[in-house]
Each structure stands twice: as C-alpha cells, then as structure tokens.
mmCIF file of C-alpha atoms and ligand atoms in Angstrom:
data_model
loop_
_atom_site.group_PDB
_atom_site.id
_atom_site.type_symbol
_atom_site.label_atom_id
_atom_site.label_comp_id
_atom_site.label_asym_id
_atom_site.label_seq_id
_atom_site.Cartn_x
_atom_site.Cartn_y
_atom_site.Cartn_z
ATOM 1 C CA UNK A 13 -57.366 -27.960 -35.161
ATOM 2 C CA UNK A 14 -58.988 -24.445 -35.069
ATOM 3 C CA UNK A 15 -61.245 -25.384 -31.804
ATOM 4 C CA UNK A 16 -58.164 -27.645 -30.205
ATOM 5 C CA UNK A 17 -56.191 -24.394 -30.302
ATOM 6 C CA UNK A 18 -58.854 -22.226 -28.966
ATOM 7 C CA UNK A 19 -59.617 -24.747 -26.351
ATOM 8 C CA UNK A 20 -56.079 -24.692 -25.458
ATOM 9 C CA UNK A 21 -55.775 -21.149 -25.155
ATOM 10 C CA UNK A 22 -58.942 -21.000 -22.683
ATOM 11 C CA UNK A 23 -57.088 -23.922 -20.313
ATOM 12 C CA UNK A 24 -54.036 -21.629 -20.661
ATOM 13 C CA UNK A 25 -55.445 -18.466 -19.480
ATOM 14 C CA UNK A 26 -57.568 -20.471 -16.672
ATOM 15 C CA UNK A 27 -54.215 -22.170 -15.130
ATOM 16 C CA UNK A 28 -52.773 -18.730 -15.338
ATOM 17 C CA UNK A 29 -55.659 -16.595 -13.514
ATOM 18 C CA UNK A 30 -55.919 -19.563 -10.721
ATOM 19 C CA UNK A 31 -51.727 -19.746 -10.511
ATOM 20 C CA UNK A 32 -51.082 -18.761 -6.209
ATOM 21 C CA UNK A 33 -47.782 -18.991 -6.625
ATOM 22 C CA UNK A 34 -44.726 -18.060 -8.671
ATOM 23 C CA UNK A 35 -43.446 -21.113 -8.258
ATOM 24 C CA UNK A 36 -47.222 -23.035 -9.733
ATOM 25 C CA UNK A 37 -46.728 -20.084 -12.610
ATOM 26 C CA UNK A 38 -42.994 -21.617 -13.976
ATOM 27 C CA UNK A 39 -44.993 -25.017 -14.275
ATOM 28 C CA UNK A 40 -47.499 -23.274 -16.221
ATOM 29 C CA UNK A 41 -45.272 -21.517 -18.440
ATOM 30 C CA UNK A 42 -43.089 -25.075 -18.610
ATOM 31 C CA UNK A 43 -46.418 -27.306 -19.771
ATOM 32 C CA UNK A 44 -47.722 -24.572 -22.343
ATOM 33 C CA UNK A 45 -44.311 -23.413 -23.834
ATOM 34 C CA UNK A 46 -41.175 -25.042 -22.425
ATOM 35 C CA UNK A 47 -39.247 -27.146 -24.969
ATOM 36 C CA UNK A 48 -42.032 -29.982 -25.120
ATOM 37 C CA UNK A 49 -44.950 -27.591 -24.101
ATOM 38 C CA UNK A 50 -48.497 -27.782 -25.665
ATOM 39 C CA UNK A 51 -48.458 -25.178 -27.588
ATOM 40 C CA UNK A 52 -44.741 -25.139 -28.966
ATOM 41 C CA UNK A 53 -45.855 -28.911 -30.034
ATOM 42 C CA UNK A 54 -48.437 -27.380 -32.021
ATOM 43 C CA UNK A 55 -45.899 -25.125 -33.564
ATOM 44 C CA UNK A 56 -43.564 -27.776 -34.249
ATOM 45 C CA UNK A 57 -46.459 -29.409 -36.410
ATOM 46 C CA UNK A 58 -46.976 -26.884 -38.764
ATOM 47 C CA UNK A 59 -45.246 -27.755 -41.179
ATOM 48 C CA UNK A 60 -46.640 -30.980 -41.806
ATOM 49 C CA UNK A 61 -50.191 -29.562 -42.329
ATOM 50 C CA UNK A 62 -51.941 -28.512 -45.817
ATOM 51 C CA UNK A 63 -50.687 -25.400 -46.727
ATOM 52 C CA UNK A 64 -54.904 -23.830 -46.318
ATOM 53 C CA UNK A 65 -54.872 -24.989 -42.546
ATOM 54 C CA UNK A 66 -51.231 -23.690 -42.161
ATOM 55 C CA UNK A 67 -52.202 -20.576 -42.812
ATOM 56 C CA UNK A 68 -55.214 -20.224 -40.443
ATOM 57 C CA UNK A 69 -53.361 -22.439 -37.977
ATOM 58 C CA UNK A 70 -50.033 -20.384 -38.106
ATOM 59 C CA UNK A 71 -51.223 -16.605 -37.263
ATOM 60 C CA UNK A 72 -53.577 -18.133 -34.683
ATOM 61 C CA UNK A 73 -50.990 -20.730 -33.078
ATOM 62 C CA UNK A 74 -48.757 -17.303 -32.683
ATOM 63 C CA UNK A 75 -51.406 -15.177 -31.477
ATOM 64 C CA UNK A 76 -52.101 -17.444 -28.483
ATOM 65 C CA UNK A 77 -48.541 -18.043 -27.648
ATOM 66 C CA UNK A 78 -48.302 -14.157 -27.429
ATOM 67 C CA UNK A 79 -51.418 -13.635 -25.795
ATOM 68 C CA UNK A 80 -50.391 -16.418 -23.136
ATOM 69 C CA UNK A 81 -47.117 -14.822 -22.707
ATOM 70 C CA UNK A 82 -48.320 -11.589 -21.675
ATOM 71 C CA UNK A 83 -51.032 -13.017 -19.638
ATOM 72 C CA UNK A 84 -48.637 -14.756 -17.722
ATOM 73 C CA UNK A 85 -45.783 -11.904 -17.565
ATOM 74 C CA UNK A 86 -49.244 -10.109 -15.709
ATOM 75 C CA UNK A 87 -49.612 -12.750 -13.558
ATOM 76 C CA UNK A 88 -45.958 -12.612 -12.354
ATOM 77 C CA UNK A 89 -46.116 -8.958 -11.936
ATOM 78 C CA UNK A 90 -48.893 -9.216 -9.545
ATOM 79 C CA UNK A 91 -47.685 -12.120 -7.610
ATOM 80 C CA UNK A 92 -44.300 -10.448 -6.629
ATOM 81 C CA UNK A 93 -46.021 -7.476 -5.872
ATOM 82 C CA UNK A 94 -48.719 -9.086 -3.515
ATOM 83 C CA UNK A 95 -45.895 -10.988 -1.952
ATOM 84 C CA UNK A 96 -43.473 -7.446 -1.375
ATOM 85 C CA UNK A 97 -46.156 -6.453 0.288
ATOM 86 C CA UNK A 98 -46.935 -8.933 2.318
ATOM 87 C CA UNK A 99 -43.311 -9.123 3.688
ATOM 88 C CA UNK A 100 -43.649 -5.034 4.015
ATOM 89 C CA UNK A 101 -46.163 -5.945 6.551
ATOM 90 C CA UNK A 102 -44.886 -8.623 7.840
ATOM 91 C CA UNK A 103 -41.254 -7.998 8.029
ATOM 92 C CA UNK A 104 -40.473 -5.449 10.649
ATOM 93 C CA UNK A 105 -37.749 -3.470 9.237
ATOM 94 C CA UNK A 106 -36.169 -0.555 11.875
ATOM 95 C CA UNK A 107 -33.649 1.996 9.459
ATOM 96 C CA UNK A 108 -33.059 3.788 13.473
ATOM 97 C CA UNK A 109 -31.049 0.503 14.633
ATOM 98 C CA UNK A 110 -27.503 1.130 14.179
ATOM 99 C CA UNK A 111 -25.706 -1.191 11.791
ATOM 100 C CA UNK A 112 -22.547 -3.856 12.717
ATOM 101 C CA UNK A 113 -19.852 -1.159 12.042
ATOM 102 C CA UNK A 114 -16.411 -2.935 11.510
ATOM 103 C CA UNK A 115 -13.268 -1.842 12.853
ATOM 104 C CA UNK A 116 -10.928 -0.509 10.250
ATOM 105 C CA UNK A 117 -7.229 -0.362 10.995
ATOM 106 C CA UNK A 118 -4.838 2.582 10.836
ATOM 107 C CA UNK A 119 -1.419 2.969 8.920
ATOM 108 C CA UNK A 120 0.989 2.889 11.239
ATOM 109 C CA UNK A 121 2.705 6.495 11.976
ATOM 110 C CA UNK A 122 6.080 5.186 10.687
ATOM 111 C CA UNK A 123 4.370 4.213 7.434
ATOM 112 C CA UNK A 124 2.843 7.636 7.332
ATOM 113 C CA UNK A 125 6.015 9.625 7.933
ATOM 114 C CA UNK A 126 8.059 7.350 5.339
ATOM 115 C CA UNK A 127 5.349 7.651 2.501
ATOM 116 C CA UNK A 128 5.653 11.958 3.220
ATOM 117 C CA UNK A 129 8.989 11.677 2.913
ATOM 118 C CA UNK A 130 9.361 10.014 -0.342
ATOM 119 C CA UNK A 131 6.652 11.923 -1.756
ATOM 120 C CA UNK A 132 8.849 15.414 -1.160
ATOM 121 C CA UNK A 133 11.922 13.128 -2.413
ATOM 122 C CA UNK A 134 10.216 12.213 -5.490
ATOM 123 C CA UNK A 135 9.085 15.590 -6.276
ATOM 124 C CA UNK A 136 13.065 16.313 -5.968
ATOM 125 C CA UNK A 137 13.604 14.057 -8.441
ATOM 126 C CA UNK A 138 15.170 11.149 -6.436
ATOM 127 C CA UNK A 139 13.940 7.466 -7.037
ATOM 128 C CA UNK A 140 13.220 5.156 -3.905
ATOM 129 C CA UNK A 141 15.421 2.040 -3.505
ATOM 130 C CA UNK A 142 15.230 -1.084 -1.694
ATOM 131 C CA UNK A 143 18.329 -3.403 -0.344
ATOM 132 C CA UNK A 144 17.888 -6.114 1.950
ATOM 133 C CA UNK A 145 17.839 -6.288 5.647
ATOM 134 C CA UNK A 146 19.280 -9.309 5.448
ATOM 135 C CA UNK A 147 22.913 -7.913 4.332
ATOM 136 C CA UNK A 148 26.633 -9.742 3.932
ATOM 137 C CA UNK A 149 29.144 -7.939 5.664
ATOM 138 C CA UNK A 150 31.119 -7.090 2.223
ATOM 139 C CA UNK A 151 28.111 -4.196 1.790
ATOM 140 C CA UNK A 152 27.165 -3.332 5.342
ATOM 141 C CA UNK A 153 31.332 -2.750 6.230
ATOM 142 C CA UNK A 154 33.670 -3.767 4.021
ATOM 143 C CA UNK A 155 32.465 -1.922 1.131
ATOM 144 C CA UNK A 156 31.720 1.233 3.112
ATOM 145 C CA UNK A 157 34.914 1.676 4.229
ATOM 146 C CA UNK A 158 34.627 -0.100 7.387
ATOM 147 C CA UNK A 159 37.204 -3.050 7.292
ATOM 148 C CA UNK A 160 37.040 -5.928 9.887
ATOM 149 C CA UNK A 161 39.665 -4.234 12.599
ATOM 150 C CA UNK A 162 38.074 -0.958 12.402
ATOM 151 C CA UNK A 163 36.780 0.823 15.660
ATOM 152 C CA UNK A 164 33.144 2.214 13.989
ATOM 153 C CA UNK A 165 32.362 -1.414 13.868
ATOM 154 C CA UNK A 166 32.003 -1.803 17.781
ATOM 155 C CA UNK A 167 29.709 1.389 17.556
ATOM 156 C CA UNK A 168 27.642 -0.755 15.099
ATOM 157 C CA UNK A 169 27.240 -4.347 17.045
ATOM 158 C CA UNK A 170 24.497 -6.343 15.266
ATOM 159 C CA UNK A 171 23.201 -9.969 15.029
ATOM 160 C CA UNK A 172 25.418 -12.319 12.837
ATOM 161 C CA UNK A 173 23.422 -14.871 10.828
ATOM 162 C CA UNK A 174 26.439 -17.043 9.540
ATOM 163 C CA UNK A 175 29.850 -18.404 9.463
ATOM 164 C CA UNK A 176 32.267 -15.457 7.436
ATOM 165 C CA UNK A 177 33.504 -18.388 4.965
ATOM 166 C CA UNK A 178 30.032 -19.529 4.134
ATOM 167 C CA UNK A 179 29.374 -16.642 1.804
ATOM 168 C CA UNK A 180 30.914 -15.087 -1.218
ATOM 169 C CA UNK A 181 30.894 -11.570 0.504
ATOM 170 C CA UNK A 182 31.714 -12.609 3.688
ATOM 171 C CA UNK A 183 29.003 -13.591 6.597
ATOM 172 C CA UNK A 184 25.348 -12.236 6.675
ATOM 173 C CA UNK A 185 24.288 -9.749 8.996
ATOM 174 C CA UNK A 186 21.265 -8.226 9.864
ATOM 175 C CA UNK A 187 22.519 -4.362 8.786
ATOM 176 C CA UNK A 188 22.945 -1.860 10.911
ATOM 177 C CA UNK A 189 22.433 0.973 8.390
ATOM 178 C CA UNK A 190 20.863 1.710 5.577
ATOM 179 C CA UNK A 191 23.989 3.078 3.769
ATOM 180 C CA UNK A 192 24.873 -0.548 2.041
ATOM 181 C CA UNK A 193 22.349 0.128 -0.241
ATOM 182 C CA UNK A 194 24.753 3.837 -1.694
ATOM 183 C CA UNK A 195 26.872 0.525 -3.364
ATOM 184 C CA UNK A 196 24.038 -1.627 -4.565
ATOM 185 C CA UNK A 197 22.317 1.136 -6.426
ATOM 186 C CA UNK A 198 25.716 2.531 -8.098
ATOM 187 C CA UNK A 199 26.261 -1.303 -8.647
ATOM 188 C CA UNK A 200 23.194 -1.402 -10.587
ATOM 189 C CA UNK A 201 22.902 1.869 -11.874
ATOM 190 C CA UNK A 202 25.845 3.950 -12.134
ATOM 191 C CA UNK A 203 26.140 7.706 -12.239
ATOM 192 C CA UNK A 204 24.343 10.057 -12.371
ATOM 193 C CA UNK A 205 22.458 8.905 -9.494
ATOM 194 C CA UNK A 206 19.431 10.732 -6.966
ATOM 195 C CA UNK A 207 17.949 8.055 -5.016
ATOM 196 C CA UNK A 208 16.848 7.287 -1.627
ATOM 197 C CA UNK A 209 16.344 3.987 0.667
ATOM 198 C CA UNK A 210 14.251 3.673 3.494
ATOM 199 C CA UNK A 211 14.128 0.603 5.631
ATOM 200 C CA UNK A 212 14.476 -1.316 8.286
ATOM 201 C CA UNK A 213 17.754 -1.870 10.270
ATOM 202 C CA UNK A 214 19.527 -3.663 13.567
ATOM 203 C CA UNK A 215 21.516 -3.422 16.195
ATOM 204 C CA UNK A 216 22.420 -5.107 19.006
ATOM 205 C CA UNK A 217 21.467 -2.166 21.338
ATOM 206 C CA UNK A 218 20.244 -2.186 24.788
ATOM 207 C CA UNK A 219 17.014 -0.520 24.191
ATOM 208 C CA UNK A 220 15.992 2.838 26.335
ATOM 209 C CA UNK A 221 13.690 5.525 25.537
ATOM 210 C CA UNK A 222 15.517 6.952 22.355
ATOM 211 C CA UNK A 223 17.258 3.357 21.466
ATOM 212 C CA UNK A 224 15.403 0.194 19.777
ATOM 213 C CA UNK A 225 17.072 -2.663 18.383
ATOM 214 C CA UNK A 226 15.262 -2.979 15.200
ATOM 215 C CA UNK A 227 14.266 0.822 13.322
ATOM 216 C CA UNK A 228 14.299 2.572 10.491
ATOM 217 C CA UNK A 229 16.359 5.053 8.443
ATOM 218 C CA UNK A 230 16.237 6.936 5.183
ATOM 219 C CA UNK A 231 18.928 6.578 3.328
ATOM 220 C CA UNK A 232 19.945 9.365 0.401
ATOM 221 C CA UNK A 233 22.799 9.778 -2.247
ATOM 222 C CA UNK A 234 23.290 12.211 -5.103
ATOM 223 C CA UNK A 235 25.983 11.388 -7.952
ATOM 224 C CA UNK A 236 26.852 13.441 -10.549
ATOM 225 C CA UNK A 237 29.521 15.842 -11.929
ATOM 226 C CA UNK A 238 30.387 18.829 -9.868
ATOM 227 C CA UNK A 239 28.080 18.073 -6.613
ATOM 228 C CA UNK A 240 29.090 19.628 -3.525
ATOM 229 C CA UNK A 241 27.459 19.963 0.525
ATOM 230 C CA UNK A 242 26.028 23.283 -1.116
ATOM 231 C CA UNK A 243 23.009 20.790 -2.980
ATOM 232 C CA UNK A 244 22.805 18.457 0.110
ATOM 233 C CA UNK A 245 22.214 21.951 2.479
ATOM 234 C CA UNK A 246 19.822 22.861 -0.197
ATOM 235 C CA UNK A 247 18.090 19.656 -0.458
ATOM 236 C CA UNK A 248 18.185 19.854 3.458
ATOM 237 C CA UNK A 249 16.368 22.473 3.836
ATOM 238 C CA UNK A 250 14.041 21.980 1.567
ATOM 239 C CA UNK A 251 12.772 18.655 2.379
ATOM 240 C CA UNK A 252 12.055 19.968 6.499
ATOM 241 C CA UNK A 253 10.376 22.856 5.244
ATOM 242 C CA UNK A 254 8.206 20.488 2.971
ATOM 243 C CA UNK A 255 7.869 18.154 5.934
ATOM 244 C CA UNK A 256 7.197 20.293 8.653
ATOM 245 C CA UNK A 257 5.038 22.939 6.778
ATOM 246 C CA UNK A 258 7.497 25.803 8.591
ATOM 247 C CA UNK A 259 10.750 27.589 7.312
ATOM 248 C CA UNK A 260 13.338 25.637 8.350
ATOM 249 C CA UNK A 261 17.395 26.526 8.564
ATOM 250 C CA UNK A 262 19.680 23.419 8.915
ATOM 251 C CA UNK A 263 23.402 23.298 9.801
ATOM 252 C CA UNK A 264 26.697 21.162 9.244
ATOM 253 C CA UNK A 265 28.636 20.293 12.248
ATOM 254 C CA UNK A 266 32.055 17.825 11.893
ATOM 255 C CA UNK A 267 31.208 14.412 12.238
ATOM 256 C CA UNK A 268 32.926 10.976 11.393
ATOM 257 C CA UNK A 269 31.501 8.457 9.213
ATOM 258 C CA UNK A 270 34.532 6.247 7.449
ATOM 259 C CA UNK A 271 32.487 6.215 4.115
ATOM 260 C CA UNK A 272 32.189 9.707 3.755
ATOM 261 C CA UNK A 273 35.250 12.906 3.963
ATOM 262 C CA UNK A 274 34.257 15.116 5.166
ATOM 263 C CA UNK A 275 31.567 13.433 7.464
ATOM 264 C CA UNK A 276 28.703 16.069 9.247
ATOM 265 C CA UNK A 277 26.239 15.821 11.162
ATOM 266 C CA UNK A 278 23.563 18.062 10.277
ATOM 267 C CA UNK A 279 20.816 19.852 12.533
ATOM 268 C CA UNK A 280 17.980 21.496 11.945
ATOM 269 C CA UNK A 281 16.834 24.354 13.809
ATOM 270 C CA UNK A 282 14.359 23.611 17.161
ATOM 271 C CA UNK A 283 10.819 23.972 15.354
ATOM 272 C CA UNK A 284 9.314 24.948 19.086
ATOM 273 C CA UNK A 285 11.342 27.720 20.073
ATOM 274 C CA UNK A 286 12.296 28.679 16.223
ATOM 275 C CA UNK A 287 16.013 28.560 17.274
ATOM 276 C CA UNK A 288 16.017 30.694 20.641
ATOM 277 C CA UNK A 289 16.748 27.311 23.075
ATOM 278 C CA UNK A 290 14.337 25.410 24.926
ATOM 279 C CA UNK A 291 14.209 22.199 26.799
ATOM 280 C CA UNK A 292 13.732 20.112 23.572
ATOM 281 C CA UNK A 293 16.293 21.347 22.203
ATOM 282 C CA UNK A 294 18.970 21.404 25.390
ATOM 283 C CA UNK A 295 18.985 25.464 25.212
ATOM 284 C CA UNK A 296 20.963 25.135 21.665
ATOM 285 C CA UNK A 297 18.180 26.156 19.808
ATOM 286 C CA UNK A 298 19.024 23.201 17.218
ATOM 287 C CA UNK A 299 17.879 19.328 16.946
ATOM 288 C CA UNK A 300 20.490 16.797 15.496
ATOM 289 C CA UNK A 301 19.275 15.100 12.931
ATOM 290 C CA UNK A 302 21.756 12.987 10.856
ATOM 291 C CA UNK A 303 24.662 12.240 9.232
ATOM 292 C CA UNK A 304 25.937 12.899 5.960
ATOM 293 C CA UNK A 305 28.734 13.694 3.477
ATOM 294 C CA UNK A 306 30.786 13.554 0.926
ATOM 295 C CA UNK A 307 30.725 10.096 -0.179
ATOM 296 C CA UNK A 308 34.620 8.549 0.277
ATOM 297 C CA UNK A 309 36.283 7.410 -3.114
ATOM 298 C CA UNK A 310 36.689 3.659 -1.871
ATOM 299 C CA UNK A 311 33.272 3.165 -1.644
ATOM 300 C CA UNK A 312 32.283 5.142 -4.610
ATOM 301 C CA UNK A 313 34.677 2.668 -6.491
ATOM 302 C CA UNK A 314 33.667 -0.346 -4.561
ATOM 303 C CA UNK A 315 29.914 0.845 -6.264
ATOM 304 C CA UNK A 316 32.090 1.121 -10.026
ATOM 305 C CA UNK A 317 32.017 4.289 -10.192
ATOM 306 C CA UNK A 318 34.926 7.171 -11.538
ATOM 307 C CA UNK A 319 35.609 9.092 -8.706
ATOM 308 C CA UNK A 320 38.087 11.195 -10.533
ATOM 309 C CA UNK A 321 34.473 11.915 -12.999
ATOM 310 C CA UNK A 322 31.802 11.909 -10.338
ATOM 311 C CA UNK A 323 31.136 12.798 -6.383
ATOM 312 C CA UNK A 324 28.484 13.307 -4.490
ATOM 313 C CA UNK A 325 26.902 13.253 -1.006
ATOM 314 C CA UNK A 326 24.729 10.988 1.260
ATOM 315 C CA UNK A 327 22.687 11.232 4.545
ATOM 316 C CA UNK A 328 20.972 8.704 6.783
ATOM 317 C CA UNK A 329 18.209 9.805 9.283
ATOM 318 C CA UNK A 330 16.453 7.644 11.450
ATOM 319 C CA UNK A 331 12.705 7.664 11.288
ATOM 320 C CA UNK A 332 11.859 7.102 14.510
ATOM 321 C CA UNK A 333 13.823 9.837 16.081
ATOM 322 C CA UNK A 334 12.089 11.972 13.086
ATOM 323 C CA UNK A 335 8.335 11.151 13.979
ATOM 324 C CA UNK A 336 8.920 10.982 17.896
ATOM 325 C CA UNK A 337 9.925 15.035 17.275
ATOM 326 C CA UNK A 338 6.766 15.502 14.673
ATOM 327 C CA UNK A 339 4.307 13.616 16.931
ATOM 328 C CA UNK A 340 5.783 14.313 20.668
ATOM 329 C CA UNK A 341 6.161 10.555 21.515
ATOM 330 C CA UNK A 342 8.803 10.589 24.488
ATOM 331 C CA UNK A 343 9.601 6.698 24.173
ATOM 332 C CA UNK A 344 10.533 4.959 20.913
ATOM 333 C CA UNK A 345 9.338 1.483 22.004
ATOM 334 C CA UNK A 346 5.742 2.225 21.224
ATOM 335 C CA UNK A 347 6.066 2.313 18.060
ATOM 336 C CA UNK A 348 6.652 -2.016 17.930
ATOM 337 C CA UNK A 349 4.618 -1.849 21.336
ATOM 338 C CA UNK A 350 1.378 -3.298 18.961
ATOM 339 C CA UNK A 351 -0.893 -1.029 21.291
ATOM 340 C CA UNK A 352 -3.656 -0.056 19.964
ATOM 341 C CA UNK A 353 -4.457 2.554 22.700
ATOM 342 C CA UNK A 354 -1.430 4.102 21.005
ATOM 343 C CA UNK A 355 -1.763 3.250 17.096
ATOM 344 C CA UNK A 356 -5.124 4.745 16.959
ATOM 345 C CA UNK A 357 -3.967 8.230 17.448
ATOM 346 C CA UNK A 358 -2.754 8.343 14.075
ATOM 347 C CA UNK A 359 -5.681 8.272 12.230
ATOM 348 C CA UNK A 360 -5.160 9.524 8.503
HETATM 349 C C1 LIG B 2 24.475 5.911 10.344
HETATM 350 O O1 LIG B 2 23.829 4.869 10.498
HETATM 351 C C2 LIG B 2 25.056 6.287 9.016
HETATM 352 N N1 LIG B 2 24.848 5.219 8.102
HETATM 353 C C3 LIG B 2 24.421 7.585 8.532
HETATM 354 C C4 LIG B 2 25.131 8.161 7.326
HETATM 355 C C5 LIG B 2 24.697 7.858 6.049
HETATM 356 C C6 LIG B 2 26.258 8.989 7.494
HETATM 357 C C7 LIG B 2 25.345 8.384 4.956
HETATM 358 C C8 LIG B 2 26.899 9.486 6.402
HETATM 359 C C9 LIG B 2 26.438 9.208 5.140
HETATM 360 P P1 LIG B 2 24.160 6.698 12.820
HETATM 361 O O2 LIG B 2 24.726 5.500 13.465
HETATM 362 O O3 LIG B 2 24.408 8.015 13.463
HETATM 363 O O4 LIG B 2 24.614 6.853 11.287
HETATM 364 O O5 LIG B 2 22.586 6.485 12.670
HETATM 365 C C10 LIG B 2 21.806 7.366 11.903
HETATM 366 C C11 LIG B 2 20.497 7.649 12.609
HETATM 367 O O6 LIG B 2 19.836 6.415 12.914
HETATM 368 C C12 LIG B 2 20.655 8.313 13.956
HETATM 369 O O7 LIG B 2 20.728 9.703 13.806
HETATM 370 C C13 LIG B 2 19.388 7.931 14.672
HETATM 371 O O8 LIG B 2 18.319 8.758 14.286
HETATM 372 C C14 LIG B 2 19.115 6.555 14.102
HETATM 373 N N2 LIG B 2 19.528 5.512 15.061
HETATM 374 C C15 LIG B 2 20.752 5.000 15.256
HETATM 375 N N3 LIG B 2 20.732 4.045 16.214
HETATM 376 C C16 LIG B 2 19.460 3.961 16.634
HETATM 377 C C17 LIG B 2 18.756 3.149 17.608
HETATM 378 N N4 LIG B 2 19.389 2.224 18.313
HETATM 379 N N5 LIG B 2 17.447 3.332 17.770
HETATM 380 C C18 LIG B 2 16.791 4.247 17.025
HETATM 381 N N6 LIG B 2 17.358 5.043 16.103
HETATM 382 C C19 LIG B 2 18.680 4.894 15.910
#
C-alpha cells in the first residue's frame, strides 16, 4: 500500500510538471482528488484497513494529498503568469486612444429653476404639493370663485376634456392655473397651512414670444391666524433675494383675481438697472411678476376652512416668464422646442 501510494504521488507530480495548460491542470486535479479521484479513493479506504497500516497509511495518504495540492496551486501560478505575459506581448494595448465617451443629458432649465425654488420654499417652512393637470371645473372655477357666467373665465379659455354632466364636479379640464390646488390641500389638510404647488398648466392661447399654451406656475398659500400681505411682502422678498443672489425690493400694485380681496399684482424691482428704468424693464424700473392676495372667504370655505378663525394669502408665478428673465431667453417656445443646440446651455 506504502509503494502504491508513493508510486502515486510520483505520477501525480509528473502529470503536474508536464500540465501546458490550465485547462490539462483541472483534469489533473479532477483524476487525483475530485470526488472519485485516486487519491481521495485511497482516503475513503482507510478505514477498512488494520489499524498498524492505518496509521502509516493515514499521515502518508495526507501528506501526498498536501504535497500534490501545493504542487499544483504552483503550477497554476506559473501558467497564468506565462500566459499574462504572453497576451502583454501580444495584445497591443494604447492607454493614448481616447475612450467611447457617452453623451449625458442635461436637466432641463425649467427643472432647474423649479427645484431652486422649492429648496428656498422649504427652508421657509412651506411643503410642496401636487394636484392634477387633469382638473374638473368645480376646482379650477367654481370653487375659486369663478362661477360659469363669470367674465375671468374668457381670460382663462382652455381645452375641455368632457361633457359637464359626466362628472361629479362638473366637466374635466385641462387647468389653467395652478390655484385649484389652494382647495385640495385645505381639503386635505386644513389650517394652519404653508405650502406650495408647482406644475404644469393650459390654455388655449395663441402662442407668441411671451405666450405658450402649455407652462408652468408656482403656486403658494399661507393659512393661519392673524396673516396679513405684511408676511407675503416678507416672504416676497425674501425668496428673490435667495433666488437671484441680489437684494431685492418687491411691490403691491391693485390687481383682480375673483378668489382673492384684495387681489395684487406684485413686482419686483428691475435686477439690471437696480430700479433706475431700462429697456427690460419699460423705463419703470420694476418687472411684474405675479399675482397674489388675500385668499376670498368662498373659497377658503369651499377648502373647509373657518374663515371667521383663519386667513391667509396666495401667489401664482409663472416659471417660464421667471427663467426667461434669469437666463435672457427672448422667446418662451424654446423651452418645449426639444433643441438641443438650446438645452445644452444649461449645464448644471
Ligand atoms: C393666475 O393664473 C392666478 N392663478 C395667479 C394667482 C394665484 C393670483 C393666487 C392670486 C392668487 P395669471 O393668469 O396672471 O394668474 O397667470 C399667472 C402667471 O402665469 C403670469 O404672471 C405669467 O407669468 C404666467 N402665464 C399666464 N399665461 C401664460 C402663458 N400663456 N404663457 C406663459 N406664461 C403664462
């Protein structure tokens, strides 16, 4: 058994040192010790001999399975090492030849200007909302104030989706204004409230170089006890001087909005001539902005909410208008123009 073993081990080490190939070395490694491998079958068989044999047979049955094992683990070393080499020499590699670089895309400079803007809202303290752009006419009119035979709906023309008696709250619109969404957060939340919506909204404009038919606004409200346009000028001013990195002064002019009284329109002073009049700013040394105020009873009760307890304010901005003023872009309809020529100039 002694001289089988040895004999073994010396056909082993011989298949190893003439192995070519790491490929030939597996089938070494699977005849000598895979699960039926010579000398695992002389492990196996151990126990079946007299104890004196087992315990020459053992030691020296492990002693060549360890010796083989390292032999071989040698013998692998080598071979992938010979055959990095060869490929070193073979393989010709240049590290000067520029790689495949792949195009990577740009957020669009609407996204960018609505992300700044609720970031300086949320370090206010207001929460962002969503509503739907697809809206019924209950929340886009009714419920602001805006019944069916009222004059600010021709200044709001839009794209009717369905038949008024189809739907619970009247027909479905695509909204013209972000404002619906003042009643479907006091809906859902009641007062206290500090929130603001941006999104998308329609209307059936004919489209020039300040006018698209599908934008954006940014919506805000603020209800709570004792809030007055004092917090909303504050607020004001604090969010363009965040925005625009510059002091900025804002101001209230009258305006008309049916869910608000009073209604404003507020303006911030020209950023390019610091108020002293310029063409951008039609010699007035001030930029309209938006409009705002102090948000009418009827629709703070068509959102549930005590309007002898609570008041408040809300605005609504477009964000076009907004980043064509940041950016200098003299026509709005680039921004859905999809050209890239244009995109790509707002790199973050
Ligand atoms: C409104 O839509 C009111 N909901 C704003 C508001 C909210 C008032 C809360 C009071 C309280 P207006 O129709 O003025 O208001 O539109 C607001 C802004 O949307 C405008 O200042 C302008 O920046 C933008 N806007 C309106 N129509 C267009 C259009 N066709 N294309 C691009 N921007 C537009």
């Amino acid at each position: 058994m002694e001289k089988e073993l040895n004999k073994l081990q010396k056909d082993a080490l011989n298949d190893i040192s003439v192995a070519d190939s790491i490929n030939i070395l597996q089938d070494i490694e699977v005849k000598y010790i895979g699960r039926k491998g010579l000398i695992n079958e002389i492990l196996k068989g151990l126990k079946d001999l007299p104890d004196q044999e087992k315990k020459i047979i053992g030691p020296l049955s492990n002693k060549v399975k360890q010796e083989f094992i390292s032999a071989l683990e040698k013998k692998k070393n080598h071979l992938e090492a010979v055959e990095i080499e060869k490929q070193l020499k073979d393989e010709i590699f240049d590290i000067t030849v520029p790689g495949n670089a792949r195009p990577i895309g740009t957020i669009h400079p609407l996204s960018q200007i609505q992300f700044e803007c609720e970031n300086i809202f949320n370090q206010m303290g207001f929460a962002v909302m969503d509503g739907p752009e697809i809206e019924s006419e209950y929340y886009n009119f009714e419920g602001l104030n805006i019944p069916a035979d009222h004059p600010a709906r021709d200044m709001q023309d839009t794209f009717f989706l369905s038949d008024k008696h189809e739907e619970k709250h009247g027909g479905l619109v695509l909204r013209t204004q972000t404002s619906p969404v003042q009643i479907r957060t006091m809906e859902k939340y009641g007062a206290p409230l500090r929130v603001i919506a941006p999104g998308r909204t329609f209307r059936n404009e004919a489209t020039d170089a300040s006018h698209e038919h599908t934008f954006n606004q940014i919506e805000g409200l603020m209800i709570d006890k004792n809030i007055s346009l004092a917090n909303l000028k504050g607020v004001m001013m604090e969010f363009l001087t965040r925005l625009f990195r510059k002091e900025v002064k804002v101001r209230f002019r009258p305006g008309y909005f049916p869910f608000v009284e009073p209604g404003l329109e507020l303006d911030f002073s020209c950023l390019l001539c610091n108020g002293k009049g310029c063409s951008a700013c039609k010699r007035t040394g001030w930029i309209e902005f938006m409009g705002c105020g102090m948000v009418h009873p009827n629709v703070l009760k068509a959102g549930g909410v005590n309007s002898n307890k609570y008041q408040g304010w809300a605005f609504g901005f477009g964000l076009e208008r907004l980043a064509m003023m940041r950016y200098g872009i003299e026509d709005i309809r680039h921004f859905n123009s999809g050209d890239l020529r244009f995109l790509k100039q707002f790199k973050l």
